[in-house]
PDB file of C-alpha atoms in Angstrom:
ATOM      1  CA  MET A   1      74.819-109.720  12.815  1.00 75.00           C
ATOM      2  CA  GLN A   2      75.801-111.750  14.642  1.00 76.00           C
ATOM      3  CA  PRO A   3      77.509-114.297  11.888  1.00 85.00           C
ATOM      4  CA  PHE A   4      80.336-111.151  11.614  1.00 89.00           C
ATOM      5  CA  GLY A   5      81.391-111.050  15.309  1.00 82.00           C
ATOM      6  CA  ALA A   6      79.520-107.456  15.518  1.00 86.00           C
ATOM      7  CA  ARG A   7      76.902-107.000  18.673  1.00 86.00           C
ATOM      8  CA  VAL A   8      73.931-105.458  18.612  1.00 90.00           C
ATOM      9  CA  ALA A   9      71.619-103.303  20.481  1.00 92.00           C
ATOM     10  CA  ILE A  10      69.205-101.309  20.239  1.00 91.00           C
ATOM     11  CA  VAL A  11      68.353 -97.966  22.285  1.00 91.00           C
ATOM     12  CA  GLU A  12      65.492 -95.929  22.407  1.00 85.00           C
ATOM     13  CA  PRO A  13      65.333 -92.538  24.224  1.00 83.00           C
ATOM     14  CA  ARG A  14      61.938 -91.168  24.996  1.00 77.00           C
ATOM     15  CA  ASP A  15      62.095 -87.439  25.850  1.00 72.00           C
ATOM     16  CA  PHE A  16      65.291 -86.004  27.324  1.00 70.00           C
ATOM     17  CA  LYS A  17      66.021 -82.379  27.171  1.00 69.00           C
ATOM     18  CA  THR A  18      68.576 -81.065  24.790  1.00 67.00           C
ATOM     19  CA  GLU A  19      69.342 -78.671  22.620  1.00 66.00           C
ATOM     20  CA  ILE A  20      67.276 -79.496  19.474  1.00 61.00           C
ATOM     21  CA  ILE A  21      64.645 -77.241  20.874  1.00 59.00           C
ATOM     22  CA  SER A  22      66.215 -74.325  20.965  1.00 56.00           C
ATOM     23  CA  GLU A  23      68.426 -74.802  18.220  1.00 53.00           C
ATOM     24  CA  ALA A  24      65.738 -76.149  15.688  1.00 52.00           C
ATOM     25  CA  THR A  25      65.025 -74.128  12.393  1.00 58.00           C
ATOM     26  CA  ARG A  26      61.856 -71.591  12.099  1.00 64.00           C
ATOM     27  CA  GLN A  27      61.756 -71.486   8.954  1.00 68.00           C
ATOM     28  CA  GLY A  28      60.683 -72.813   5.398  1.00 72.00           C
ATOM     29  CA  PRO A  29      57.097 -74.951   4.367  1.00 74.00           C
ATOM     30  CA  TYR A  30      56.729 -76.620   7.823  1.00 73.00           C
ATOM     31  CA  ALA A  31      57.738 -73.612  10.606  1.00 73.00           C
ATOM     32  CA  ALA A  32      53.958 -73.262  11.455  1.00 75.00           C
ATOM     33  CA  ALA A  33      53.860 -77.131  12.609  1.00 73.00           C
ATOM     34  CA  PHE A  34      57.020 -76.506  13.723  1.00 73.00           C
ATOM     35  CA  GLU A  35      55.939 -73.837  16.122  1.00 74.00           C
ATOM     36  CA  LYS A  36      53.315 -75.686  17.068  1.00 70.00           C
ATOM     37  CA  PHE A  37      54.935 -78.585  17.672  1.00 68.00           C
ATOM     38  CA  LEU A  38      57.564 -76.947  19.946  1.00 71.00           C
ATOM     39  CA  SER A  39      55.336 -75.402  21.873  1.00 70.00           C
ATOM     40  CA  GLU A  40      53.840 -78.174  23.176  1.00 65.00           C
ATOM     41  CA  ARG A  41      57.039 -79.548  23.491  1.00 66.00           C
ATOM     42  CA  ARG A  42      58.324 -76.979  25.534  1.00 65.00           C
ATOM     43  CA  ALA A  43      56.788 -77.537  29.085  1.00 60.00           C
ATOM     44  CA  PHE A  44      57.545 -80.208  28.505  1.00 59.00           C
ATOM     45  CA  GLY A  45      61.005 -79.590  28.081  1.00 60.00           C
ATOM     46  CA  GLU A  46      61.568 -77.832  31.359  1.00 63.00           C
ATOM     47  CA  LYS A  47      60.323 -80.633  33.007  1.00 64.00           C
ATOM     48  CA  ALA A  48      62.632 -83.551  31.402  1.00 67.00           C
ATOM     49  CA  SER A  49      65.872 -85.444  32.506  1.00 72.00           C
ATOM     50  CA  THR A  50      69.585 -84.495  31.150  1.00 77.00           C
ATOM     51  CA  ALA A  51      70.662 -87.475  28.799  1.00 80.00           C
ATOM     52  CA  GLU A  52      73.141 -88.537  30.856  1.00 84.00           C
ATOM     53  CA  PRO A  53      70.686 -91.380  32.360  1.00 84.00           C
ATOM     54  CA  VAL A  54      70.960 -92.945  28.069  1.00 87.00           C
ATOM     55  CA  ALA A  55      74.569 -92.141  28.130  1.00 90.00           C
ATOM     56  CA  ALA A  56      75.136 -93.964  31.617  1.00 91.00           C
ATOM     57  CA  LEU A  57      72.625 -97.134  29.815  1.00 92.00           C
ATOM     58  CA  VAL A  58      74.790 -97.333  27.128  1.00 93.00           C
ATOM     59  CA  ALA A  59      77.725 -96.880  28.240  1.00 95.00           C
ATOM     60  CA  ARG A  60      76.862-100.034  30.901  1.00 94.00           C
ATOM     61  CA  ILE A  61      76.110-102.482  27.319  1.00 94.00           C
ATOM     62  CA  LEU A  62      79.595-100.953  26.279  1.00 92.00           C
ATOM     63  CA  ASN A  63      80.865-102.613  29.163  1.00 93.00           C
ATOM     64  CA  ALA A  64      78.293-105.153  29.692  1.00 93.00           C
ATOM     65  CA  PRO A  65      79.408-109.086  28.376  1.00 91.00           C
ATOM     66  CA  GLU A  66      75.861-109.667  27.437  1.00 91.00           C
ATOM     67  CA  PHE A  67      73.137-107.814  27.066  1.00 89.00           C
ATOM     68  CA  GLU A  68      69.229-107.395  25.615  1.00 90.00           C
ATOM     69  CA  LEU A  69      68.961-106.558  21.738  1.00 91.00           C
ATOM     70  CA  ARG A  70      66.695-103.848  22.734  1.00 89.00           C
ATOM     71  CA  TYR A  71      66.688-100.920  25.925  1.00 90.00           C
ATOM     72  CA  VAL A  72      64.122 -97.805  26.612  1.00 86.00           C
ATOM     73  CA  ALA A  73      65.753 -95.004  28.192  1.00 84.00           C
ATOM     74  CA  ALA A  74      62.846 -93.130  29.551  1.00 79.00           C
ATOM     75  CA  MET A  75      62.299 -91.141  32.871  1.00 76.00           C
ATOM     76  CA  PRO A  76      59.107 -93.438  34.792  1.00 75.00           C
ATOM     77  CA  SER A  77      56.434 -91.813  33.700  1.00 72.00           C
ATOM     78  CA  GLN A  78      57.173 -92.427  30.114  1.00 76.00           C
ATOM     79  CA  ARG A  79      57.865 -96.505  32.000  1.00 80.00           C
ATOM     80  CA  LEU A  80      54.527 -95.828  33.042  1.00 84.00           C
ATOM     81  CA  LEU A  81      52.675 -94.402  30.216  1.00 82.00           C
ATOM     82  CA  LEU A  82      55.019 -97.702  27.827  1.00 84.00           C
ATOM     83  CA  LEU A  83      53.145-100.369  30.121  1.00 87.00           C
ATOM     84  CA  ILE A  84      49.372 -98.880  29.684  1.00 90.00           C
ATOM     85  CA  LYS A  85      50.547 -98.098  25.894  1.00 86.00           C
ATOM     86  CA  ARG A  86      51.468-102.964  25.159  1.00 88.00           C
ATOM     87  CA  TYR A  87      48.777-103.763  28.107  1.00 93.00           C
ATOM     88  CA  ALA A  88      45.627-101.674  28.665  1.00 93.00           C
ATOM     89  CA  PRO A  89      43.309-100.621  26.490  1.00 93.00           C
ATOM     90  CA  GLN A  90      43.540 -97.657  23.513  1.00 94.00           C
ATOM     91  CA  ARG A  91      41.918 -95.654  25.123  1.00 94.00           C
ATOM     92  CA  VAL A  92      43.413 -96.066  28.757  1.00 92.00           C
ATOM     93  CA  TYR A  93      46.336 -95.282  27.314  1.00 89.00           C
ATOM     94  CA  GLU A  94      44.686 -91.787  25.140  1.00 90.00           C
ATOM     95  CA  TRP A  95      43.572 -90.976  28.846  1.00 90.00           C
ATOM     96  CA  SER A  96      46.950 -90.791  30.458  1.00 84.00           C
ATOM     97  CA  LEU A  97      48.320 -89.454  27.706  1.00 81.00           C
ATOM     98  CA  ARG A  98      46.108 -86.609  27.539  1.00 82.00           C
ATOM     99  CA  LYS A  99      46.898 -86.410  32.064  1.00 80.00           C
ATOM    100  CA  ILE A 100      50.408 -86.316  31.456  1.00 71.00           C
ATOM    101  CA  LEU A 101      50.191 -83.797  29.122  1.00 68.00           C
ATOM    102  CA  CYS A 102      48.025 -81.964  30.705  1.00 68.00           C
ATOM    103  CA  GLN A 103      50.294 -81.958  33.597  1.00 62.00           C
ATOM    104  CA  TYR A 104      53.244 -80.267  32.025  1.00 54.00           C
ATOM    105  CA  ARG A 105      51.829 -77.840  30.845  1.00 54.00           C
ATOM    106  CA  ARG A 106      49.451 -76.997  33.699  1.00 53.00           C
ATOM    107  CA  GLY A 107      53.036 -76.516  35.834  1.00 52.00           C
ATOM    108  CA  ASP A 108      52.094 -79.563  38.166  1.00 49.00           C
TER     109      ASP A 108
END
């Protein structure tokens, strides 16, 4: 895109509180699988951050004279999990993921 004068940045938002779950359809051939997904996500969704950090990141990128190609917008626990996924063995990542998900289910 640079030859055309367009600057591009990729913003990868992780889990943030949005209306997608509350407005999600519960009909059709995927309803049962989708309902299972929603039940897994509800506990996390209650503790998730709002989308304001993502909007602030986008605004910062738009106003910056120079910026990176890729940004991850995530809560601290998600950032830690991304680092573990990148640098630790797969079993350590899976263990960490289970610990985090179990905390959200219990409400810790």
